[in-house]
Amino acid sequence: MILLMGNPNVGKSIFFTELTGIYANSANYAGTTVTYMEGRVTIGGKGYTLIDVPGTYSLKPTSEVEAVAAQFMERGAQAVVCVLDASNLERNLHLALEIQGYGIPVVYALNLTDVANRHGITVNPALLARELDAPVISTVAVKRQGIKELLHTLDTVLEASEKQNCPSAEACRRCGSCPRKHIALDIFDEKDVWARAKEITLRVSRKDSASPGFLDRLGDAMLRPATGIPLALLLIALAIGVVVFGGRGLRAVALLPLVRQLIIPFFEGLFTRFVPEGVLLNILVGEFGVFVISFEWILALIFPYVLLFYVVFTFLEDTGFLPRMAVLFDNIMRKLGVQGGSLIHMLMGYGCAVPAIIGTRASTGRKERIVISAAICFAIPCISQIGALVTLLSVFAWWMLPAMLAFSLVLVAITALVAGRLVKGRVDPLLLEVPNLLMPTAKSYGRKLLTRMKHFLKDAEVPMLIAVFFAAILAETGLLARIAVHAQPLVSVWLGLPEDAVIALILGIVRREMSVAPLLALDLNSLQAFVGGVVSLLYLPCLSVFAILAKEFKARVAIIIFGLTIFVALFTGGAINQLVLFFMRG
């Protein structure tokens, strides 16, 4: 087994992809790789398991992410590939020196040398190798520079290590005759490690005066409140515009004509030819038919917004913009009871709640994790749900969608404040690395975007198809009408929605966006559309979110969040409906 280790944001996951051919979700901020990736790599004709260990700054863990890294080192390995950031060498050497204390053979990849040169920093790999008493290979992973040299060097190190036949890392540390060398430092003595890291950095690197380039000046401007906040708001506005208006255009111009003029007629003709009229034919191609609604809802309604969201979010993620925004808004987030870094996880929640909740493992405390997860579940709609809300609300008035967005932000603040008071514990200060501002390469950007879309189709398509099939069964067997009668006081009287809207509450359990999609087929007025949107926004997260909540925080927390979301959704939607009707009558 070979461990791939390093600080966050050093390009570690890119190495994993290049070496194994398996795509690891690499992001330009800490906390993306919160578990670990595993793949096979062939070195010198032999197969090895390569583990992409979560990015960590130290082997003295302060979070779940760092604990995973420490556990891998304690278990031992045949070798370690430690990726260093040439533009931030001293900080990276702290981890490098700690790794040496375990006595496992190490090869260092001095990455981001192009960024270091841009900043006027020159690092001598030969001198660094002498100081660390281990091979150092200069690399630029995104351009595949140094990858072949790294593999060749790793092969040499593994071959030499296998000849020593050390049974474990602990045995290696106790062995007096073992030729493996490691620094004579107590890995738990922080002062000695930092002093040694600084000493090595001064010896092997040189800082020349260099005029900052456009990206460097822009990155610095994004960190200053006077310029950073306007830039952040402008980028957010542009991102929303691309997703909302671009999604509507893609839906109207390409996907709806494709679905309604080609795909649905094809299946209607196919099944009408072989299936006799009746319940089965209606389930297949009727009003709620699986081969009608699945294409109307999944392909034409949801897919364009999901695609454009990930186009925009992946770009912002890879450039390094998100950590800068987290730093800018740290004071505001602090007032909500969480640190600025939590803003990144909340933004991830607009894509999907599941990876956003998993990403909170990078947080240093359980309280912060629960507060962020509660805010995501209560008030942050996933992108599929947003797409459905855009379609639902934009029909009535231009202001309804911004009003819903503002309502969502207010709910995020309220949820965070309430959860922060109810959950015991403390929230640590913001410790977030701000990476260099970079332009992502077309290859890495396209590969990440493609992988995310594959994950969406894989993770979301099956539950949505199940929900569509369930809707067809309910509609064509008459069960929907029976349920609607019993739910009439809640749906029609309290919420003011048509009786058939009960199907939205039923399907929303399976997938969040399915609490909106059925409303599109109903003849709603503007008040009903807004109330339906509010209920959908607050309604319980889907079953996959319940599963991850139960896994991360135990079933009790998941049940409490789910119960409260149902109550708050129905109460808030009904309260808005009753208040508006009261003032209209008055």
XYZ file of C-alpha atoms in Angstrom:
586
model
C 0.000 0.000 0.000
C 1.230 3.484 -0.917
C -0.114 6.581 0.825
C -0.577 9.850 -1.068
C -0.383 12.630 1.507
C -0.101 16.392 1.781
C -1.721 19.601 2.960
C -5.079 20.582 1.453
C -4.890 22.415 -1.883
C -1.504 21.055 -2.997
C -2.872 19.100 -5.992
C -2.845 15.715 -4.273
C -6.033 14.463 -5.899
C -4.682 15.365 -9.339
C -1.730 13.056 -8.688
C -4.178 10.319 -7.707
C -6.099 10.757 -10.941
C -2.974 10.751 -13.099
C -1.462 7.718 -11.376
C -4.566 5.522 -11.148
C -6.862 6.779 -13.893
C -9.640 7.138 -11.287
C -11.079 10.614 -10.859
C -10.877 11.977 -7.305
C -12.972 15.028 -6.549
C -10.282 17.699 -6.256
C -11.244 21.166 -5.071
C -9.333 24.373 -4.450
C -10.216 24.497 -0.764
C -9.879 22.323 2.318
C -12.482 19.720 3.159
C -13.365 18.138 -0.169
C -11.661 14.779 0.348
C -13.145 14.025 3.748
C -12.924 10.261 3.364
C -10.305 8.572 1.207
C -9.980 7.401 -2.381
C -8.457 4.063 -3.269
C -7.099 2.900 -6.613
C -4.573 0.606 -8.244
C -1.282 1.813 -9.683
C 1.371 -0.160 -11.562
C 4.966 0.697 -10.696
C 7.876 -1.245 -12.110
C 5.558 -3.959 -13.367
C 4.043 -4.518 -9.918
C 0.577 -3.551 -8.736
C 0.066 -1.452 -5.617
C -2.925 0.028 -3.813
C -2.713 3.827 -3.781
C -4.635 5.616 -1.020
C -5.493 9.291 -1.455
C -5.392 10.265 2.219
C -7.481 13.288 3.294
C -5.512 16.527 3.164
C -4.082 17.436 6.560
C -1.763 20.034 8.080
C -0.601 17.838 10.919
C -0.618 14.277 12.219
C -1.881 15.580 15.552
C -5.577 15.580 14.605
C -7.966 18.381 15.506
C -10.784 17.211 13.198
C -12.182 13.992 11.761
C -10.368 14.650 8.497
C -6.961 14.872 10.168
C -7.769 11.840 12.326
C -8.157 9.703 9.190
C -4.716 10.783 7.959
C -3.091 9.991 11.312
C -4.731 6.562 11.399
C -3.301 5.652 7.997
C 0.210 6.592 9.113
C -0.142 4.543 12.303
C -1.164 1.495 10.265
C 1.989 1.799 8.163
C 2.602 1.525 4.416
C 5.203 0.433 1.898
C 5.857 4.052 0.927
C 4.474 7.572 1.137
C 4.233 10.119 -1.665
C 4.131 13.485 0.091
C 3.027 16.387 -2.098
C 4.506 19.787 -1.188
C 3.384 23.235 -2.312
C 6.482 25.038 -3.553
C 4.811 28.416 -3.013
C 4.132 27.664 0.693
C 7.060 25.435 1.526
C 7.543 26.129 5.248
C 3.956 25.241 6.147
C 4.129 22.069 4.023
C 7.427 20.971 5.562
C 5.776 20.748 8.969
C 3.759 17.750 7.764
C 6.709 16.401 5.771
C 8.866 16.266 8.905
C 6.113 14.617 10.925
C 5.784 11.924 8.251
C 9.524 11.243 8.421
C 9.188 10.433 12.110
C 7.234 7.270 11.213
C 10.197 5.696 9.416
C 8.259 4.895 6.230
C 10.091 5.482 2.902
C 9.021 8.828 1.416
C 9.186 10.434 -2.007
C 8.421 14.163 -2.095
C 6.633 15.770 -5.050
C 7.461 19.485 -5.080
C 4.283 20.653 -6.807
C 2.978 24.054 -7.944
C 6.467 25.140 -8.944
C 4.927 27.261 -11.708
C 2.888 29.200 -9.135
C 5.981 29.613 -6.952
C 7.953 31.005 -9.909
C 5.093 33.410 -10.606
C 5.545 34.730 -7.061
C 9.313 35.025 -7.456
C 10.006 31.933 -5.324
C 12.669 29.464 -6.442
C 13.128 26.153 -4.602
C 16.197 23.964 -5.168
C 14.942 20.332 -5.280
C 18.439 18.862 -4.879
C 19.113 20.881 -1.707
C 15.685 20.035 -0.354
C 16.310 16.325 -0.999
C 19.575 16.572 0.939
C 17.866 18.295 3.880
C 15.044 15.760 4.001
C 17.318 12.825 3.178
C 14.737 11.607 0.663
C 14.074 12.042 -3.071
C 12.372 15.284 -4.187
C 10.817 15.537 -7.668
C 9.793 18.918 -9.098
C 6.273 18.690 -10.599
C 3.374 20.614 -12.081
C 0.676 17.976 -11.760
C -2.028 19.715 -13.811
C 0.359 19.730 -16.788
C 1.680 16.197 -16.063
C 5.181 17.606 -15.589
C 7.333 15.360 -13.406
C 4.863 12.455 -13.234
C 7.148 9.985 -15.073
C 10.132 10.980 -12.920
C 8.005 10.541 -9.798
C 6.989 7.011 -10.816
C 10.561 6.054 -11.660
C 11.850 7.351 -8.321
C 9.028 5.667 -6.433
C 9.916 2.369 -8.126
C 13.525 2.706 -6.943
C 12.457 3.511 -3.377
C 9.976 0.617 -3.235
C 12.556 -1.824 -4.560
C 15.098 -0.744 -1.946
C 12.472 -0.883 0.787
C 11.358 -4.402 -0.124
C 14.951 -5.623 0.182
C 14.984 -4.454 3.820
C 11.762 -6.405 4.457
C 10.724 -4.380 7.494
C 7.548 -5.960 8.919
C 5.996 -2.669 10.072
C 6.626 1.010 10.617
C 6.966 0.438 14.372
C 9.555 -2.290 13.814
C 11.421 0.082 11.529
C 11.531 2.716 14.234
C 12.948 0.210 16.762
C 15.455 -1.316 14.348
C 18.987 -0.067 14.980
C 20.469 -1.490 11.788
C 17.820 -0.356 9.352
C 19.376 1.936 6.722
C 16.197 3.985 6.452
C 16.952 7.410 7.856
C 14.576 9.805 9.489
C 14.961 13.030 11.410
C 15.865 12.947 15.053
C 12.858 14.978 16.109
C 10.069 14.187 18.501
C 7.086 14.381 16.121
C 4.946 15.707 18.945
C 7.310 18.598 19.757
C 5.686 21.338 17.678
C 8.384 23.953 18.359
C 11.198 21.726 17.095
C 9.255 20.726 13.987
C 8.370 24.314 13.068
C 11.920 25.492 13.756
C 13.338 22.768 11.516
C 10.775 23.560 8.770
C 11.769 27.234 8.814
C 15.472 26.392 8.788
C 15.108 24.110 5.757
C 12.980 26.656 3.885
C 15.597 29.373 4.327
C 18.324 27.067 3.039
C 16.613 25.665 -0.063
C 14.470 28.556 -1.351
C 15.050 32.062 -2.624
C 12.532 34.890 -2.861
C 13.145 37.393 -5.627
C 11.179 40.530 -6.258
C 8.464 39.827 -8.796
C 5.734 42.033 -10.128
C 2.400 40.462 -9.179
C 0.412 39.271 -12.164
C -3.243 39.967 -12.850
C -4.457 36.886 -10.974
C -2.308 37.739 -7.950
C -3.637 41.303 -7.834
C -7.209 40.073 -8.291
C -6.749 37.458 -5.561
C -5.491 40.107 -3.138
C -8.347 42.458 -4.055
C -10.841 39.693 -3.274
C -9.538 39.517 0.295
C -9.913 43.251 1.034
C -13.458 44.138 2.190
C -13.602 47.381 0.198
C -13.015 45.582 -3.095
C -13.680 41.954 -2.159
C -17.309 42.322 -1.092
C -18.422 44.125 -4.295
C -16.505 41.573 -6.388
C -18.054 38.684 -4.461
C -21.580 40.069 -4.853
C -20.968 40.675 -8.564
C -19.723 37.105 -9.099
C -22.654 35.666 -7.150
C -25.099 37.740 -9.213
C -23.444 36.578 -12.433
C -23.517 32.972 -11.256
C -27.222 33.169 -10.407
C -27.920 34.803 -13.763
C -26.101 32.084 -15.697
C -27.901 29.292 -13.830
C -31.406 30.809 -13.807
C -31.596 32.476 -17.220
C -29.273 30.037 -18.933
C -31.267 27.123 -17.546
C -34.546 28.631 -18.691
C -33.142 29.245 -22.145
C -31.671 25.758 -22.470
C -34.968 24.269 -21.305
C -37.149 26.322 -23.667
C -34.968 26.244 -26.774
C -33.563 22.709 -26.718
C -34.869 20.304 -24.101
C -38.630 20.946 -24.063
C -38.948 20.676 -27.888
C -36.791 17.538 -27.800
C -38.959 15.940 -25.125
C -42.397 16.995 -26.383
C -41.845 16.679 -30.113
C -39.586 13.642 -30.330
C -39.114 11.568 -27.178
C -42.654 11.448 -25.755
C -44.379 10.893 -29.170
C -41.933 8.057 -29.835
C -42.818 6.223 -26.625
C -46.533 6.967 -26.974
C -46.521 5.412 -30.435
C -44.439 2.468 -29.271
C -46.562 1.505 -26.263
C -49.908 2.285 -27.931
C -49.015 -0.227 -30.607
C -48.347 -3.114 -28.201
C -50.211 -2.320 -24.950
C -54.047 -2.283 -24.858
C -55.859 0.700 -23.378
C -56.265 0.601 -19.625
C -54.397 1.157 -16.397
C -51.078 -0.253 -17.625
C -50.989 1.989 -20.711
C -51.870 5.012 -18.576
C -49.069 4.166 -16.143
C -46.649 4.057 -19.062
C -47.755 7.045 -21.186
C -50.791 8.584 -19.472
C -51.038 11.970 -17.773
C -48.665 10.790 -15.047
C -47.067 8.159 -17.268
C -43.546 7.066 -16.443
C -42.367 7.678 -20.027
C -43.966 11.116 -20.063
C -43.352 12.637 -16.650
C -39.844 11.217 -16.268
C -38.682 13.102 -19.379
C -40.760 16.223 -18.605
C -39.495 16.477 -15.039
C -36.028 14.950 -15.031
C -34.646 15.894 -18.443
C -36.499 19.088 -19.406
C -37.128 20.583 -15.957
C -34.226 19.602 -13.708
C -31.242 18.714 -15.892
C -30.516 22.179 -17.434
C -30.293 23.891 -14.036
C -28.165 21.111 -12.554
C -25.780 21.240 -15.511
C -25.304 25.005 -15.398
C -24.992 25.052 -11.601
C -22.091 22.644 -11.763
C -20.567 24.539 -14.703
C -20.484 27.678 -12.550
C -19.756 26.125 -9.145
C -16.900 23.955 -10.434
C -15.272 27.003 -12.017
C -15.560 29.113 -8.849
C -14.311 26.182 -6.794
C -11.231 25.545 -8.914
C -10.208 29.197 -9.124
C -9.943 29.616 -5.346
C -12.773 32.144 -5.080
C -14.793 30.280 -2.440
C -12.217 30.423 0.395
C -11.829 34.145 -0.229
C -15.557 34.637 0.122
C -15.481 32.608 3.347
C -12.838 34.950 4.784
C -14.738 38.064 3.669
C -17.980 36.983 5.303
C -16.461 35.432 8.420
C -17.723 38.235 10.680
C -21.279 37.812 9.408
C -21.136 34.030 9.780
C -19.746 34.481 13.295
C -22.871 36.374 14.249
C -24.854 33.317 13.138
C -22.799 31.117 15.436
C -20.529 29.457 12.860
C -17.227 30.339 11.210
C -16.771 31.710 7.720
C -15.565 28.382 6.363
C -19.086 27.034 6.933
C -20.220 29.232 4.059
C -18.448 26.863 1.646
C -20.462 23.879 2.880
C -23.690 25.856 2.681
C -22.912 26.798 -0.925
C -22.244 23.128 -1.639
C -25.725 22.449 -0.250
C -27.232 24.340 -3.170
C -25.811 21.572 -5.332
C -26.759 18.629 -3.120
C -27.214 18.308 0.629
C -25.458 14.941 0.909
C -21.871 15.970 -0.034
C -22.365 19.254 1.813
C -23.169 17.418 5.066
C -20.293 14.992 4.521
C -18.001 17.975 3.924
C -18.702 19.265 7.435
C -16.343 16.557 8.702
C -13.608 19.124 8.068
C -15.135 21.247 10.858
C -13.369 21.052 14.199
C -16.442 20.607 16.397
C -19.667 18.599 16.506
C -21.762 21.685 17.298
C -20.720 23.466 14.126
C -21.398 20.339 12.063
C -24.950 20.029 13.403
C -25.695 23.748 12.976
C -24.509 23.729 9.344
C -26.363 20.495 8.560
C -29.575 21.832 10.109
C -29.347 25.029 8.038
C -28.810 22.978 4.876
C -31.779 20.719 5.621
C -34.192 23.480 6.672
C -33.569 26.301 4.263
C -31.140 25.501 1.437
C -32.782 23.973 -1.643
C -30.719 21.669 -3.836
C -30.143 22.720 -7.430
C -32.795 20.308 -8.756
C -35.310 21.896 -6.424
C -34.172 25.377 -7.432
C -34.743 24.514 -11.086
C -38.285 23.410 -10.340
C -38.911 26.548 -8.234
C -37.600 28.782 -11.027
C -40.031 27.209 -13.470
C -42.931 27.353 -11.009
C -42.507 30.950 -9.797
C -41.258 32.702 -12.927
C -44.612 32.134 -14.622
C -46.390 34.549 -12.263
C -44.152 37.548 -11.498
C -40.483 38.479 -11.745
C -40.251 39.321 -8.033
C -41.430 35.953 -6.726
C -38.131 34.147 -7.280
C -35.983 36.867 -5.596
C -38.526 36.919 -2.762
C -38.126 33.165 -2.337
C -34.336 33.520 -2.354
C -34.495 36.260 0.290
C -36.887 34.123 2.335
C -34.405 31.237 2.114
C -31.512 33.397 3.349
C -33.567 34.653 6.301
C -34.433 31.052 7.175
C -30.755 30.061 7.001
C -29.941 32.804 9.535
C -32.829 31.864 11.842
C -32.002 28.150 11.693
C -28.322 28.747 12.456
C -29.147 31.050 15.391
C -31.712 28.669 16.906
C -29.594 25.547 16.388
C -26.553 27.352 17.807
C -28.448 28.032 21.017
C -29.925 24.537 21.327
C -26.795 22.509 20.562
C -24.139 22.509 23.255
C -20.491 23.051 22.456
C -18.225 25.721 21.030
C -17.189 26.906 17.592
C -13.472 27.357 16.967
C -12.050 30.436 15.191
C -11.674 30.367 11.426
C -8.505 28.595 10.292
C -8.796 28.397 6.533
C -6.049 28.314 3.966
C -6.548 30.781 1.143
C -5.041 29.152 -1.954
C -3.575 30.928 -4.933
C -6.091 32.315 -7.392
C -5.785 30.076 -10.453
C -7.398 29.556 -13.799
C -8.371 25.874 -14.022
C -7.028 23.898 -16.934
C -9.607 22.804 -19.490
C -8.763 19.134 -18.990
C -9.112 19.016 -15.192
C -12.158 21.301 -15.244
C -13.928 19.241 -17.908
C -13.135 15.976 -16.153
C -14.474 17.219 -12.824
C -17.630 18.594 -14.448
C -18.255 15.353 -16.322
C -17.743 13.291 -13.176
C -20.132 15.438 -11.160
C -22.837 15.107 -13.780
C -22.321 11.341 -13.836
C -22.666 11.253 -10.052
C -25.861 13.304 -10.252
C -27.419 11.007 -12.828
C -26.333 7.951 -10.883
C -27.440 9.166 -7.450
C -30.566 11.125 -8.372
C -32.034 9.518 -11.467
C -33.094 6.207 -9.878
C -34.912 7.811 -6.894
C -36.619 10.288 -9.247
C -37.752 7.467 -11.540
C -39.099 5.618 -8.498
C -41.004 8.755 -7.491
C -42.445 9.131 -11.013
C -43.509 5.484 -11.087
C -45.099 5.871 -7.649
C -46.976 8.970 -8.865
C -48.307 7.050 -11.864
C -49.520 4.209 -9.640
C -51.248 6.608 -7.244
C -52.937 8.555 -10.041
C -54.106 5.653 -12.178
C -55.322 3.387 -9.376
C -57.411 6.090 -7.681
C -55.327 6.033 -4.495
C -54.355 9.667 -4.988
C -57.983 10.789 -4.950
C -58.648 8.846 -1.737
C -55.607 10.305 0.000
C -56.575 13.793 -1.173
C -59.973 13.495 0.539
C -58.374 12.745 3.911
C -55.698 15.405 3.462
C -58.192 18.073 2.346
C -58.255 20.027 5.666
C -54.480 20.348 5.607
C -53.854 20.824 1.879
C -56.883 22.801 0.771
C -58.050 24.620 3.905
C -54.801 25.393 5.711
C -52.383 25.649 2.773
C -54.958 26.795 0.231
C -53.690 24.421 -2.467
C -55.722 22.186 -4.809
C -56.471 18.705 -3.445
C -54.176 17.084 -6.021
C -51.221 18.955 -4.482
C -51.095 16.203 -1.871
C -48.989 14.215 -4.336
C -46.236 16.819 -3.970
C -46.046 16.112 -0.223
C -45.905 12.375 -0.868
C -43.241 12.425 -3.585
C -41.144 15.006 -1.750
C -40.200 12.271 0.712
C -38.340 10.431 -2.055
C -36.640 13.433 -3.683
C -36.784 17.122 -2.704
C -37.444 18.415 -6.217
C -40.445 16.090 -6.490
C -42.259 18.279 -3.969
C -42.280 21.037 -6.613
C -42.597 19.255 -9.953
C -46.212 18.015 -9.487
C -47.340 21.591 -8.772
C -46.399 22.573 -12.330
C -49.278 20.497 -13.695
C -51.854 22.225 -11.473
C -53.740 25.429 -12.278
C -52.362 27.581 -9.456
C -52.722 31.260 -8.744
C -49.768 33.384 -7.586
C -50.508 32.925 -3.862
C -50.814 29.161 -4.245
C -47.577 29.029 -6.223
C -45.682 30.976 -3.555
C -47.150 28.917 -0.719
C -46.338 25.720 -2.593
C -42.790 26.968 -3.143
C -42.368 27.807 0.555
C -43.635 24.376 1.630
C -41.291 22.716 -0.855
C -38.352 24.851 0.279
C -38.832 23.877 3.926
C -40.169 20.384 3.386
C -38.209 17.429 4.681
C -34.995 16.501 2.852
C -35.039 13.338 0.749
C -34.337 9.845 2.051
C -30.664 9.974 1.050
C -30.206 13.030 3.288
C -31.936 11.234 6.164
C -29.526 8.312 5.707
C -26.425 10.517 5.797
C -27.721 12.444 8.826
C -28.304 9.182 10.684
C -24.828 7.981 9.745
C -23.060 11.198 10.718
C -25.012 12.197 13.844
C -27.061 9.094 14.817
C -30.703 8.387 14.013
C -32.019 10.593 16.834
C -30.632 13.775 15.250
C -31.938 12.744 11.810
C -35.439 12.068 13.176
C -35.529 15.400 15.030
C -34.454 17.345 11.926
C -36.947 15.512 9.724
C -39.825 15.992 12.137
C -39.096 19.677 12.565
C -38.776 20.306 8.819
C -42.210 18.802 8.179
C -43.806 20.855 10.957
C -42.078 24.112 9.999
C -42.880 23.641 6.287
C -46.582 23.036 6.812
C -46.940 25.648 9.546
C -45.065 28.392 7.650
C -46.821 27.722 4.338
C -50.225 27.719 6.002
C -49.447 30.832 8.035
C -48.480 32.762 4.887
C -51.650 31.624 3.136
C -53.914 32.558 6.056
C -52.257 35.935 6.612
C -52.544 36.940 2.959
C -56.186 35.843 2.831
C -56.903 37.764 6.046
C -55.469 41.007 4.650
C -57.218 40.478 1.326
C -60.567 40.112 3.104
C -59.789 43.140 5.236
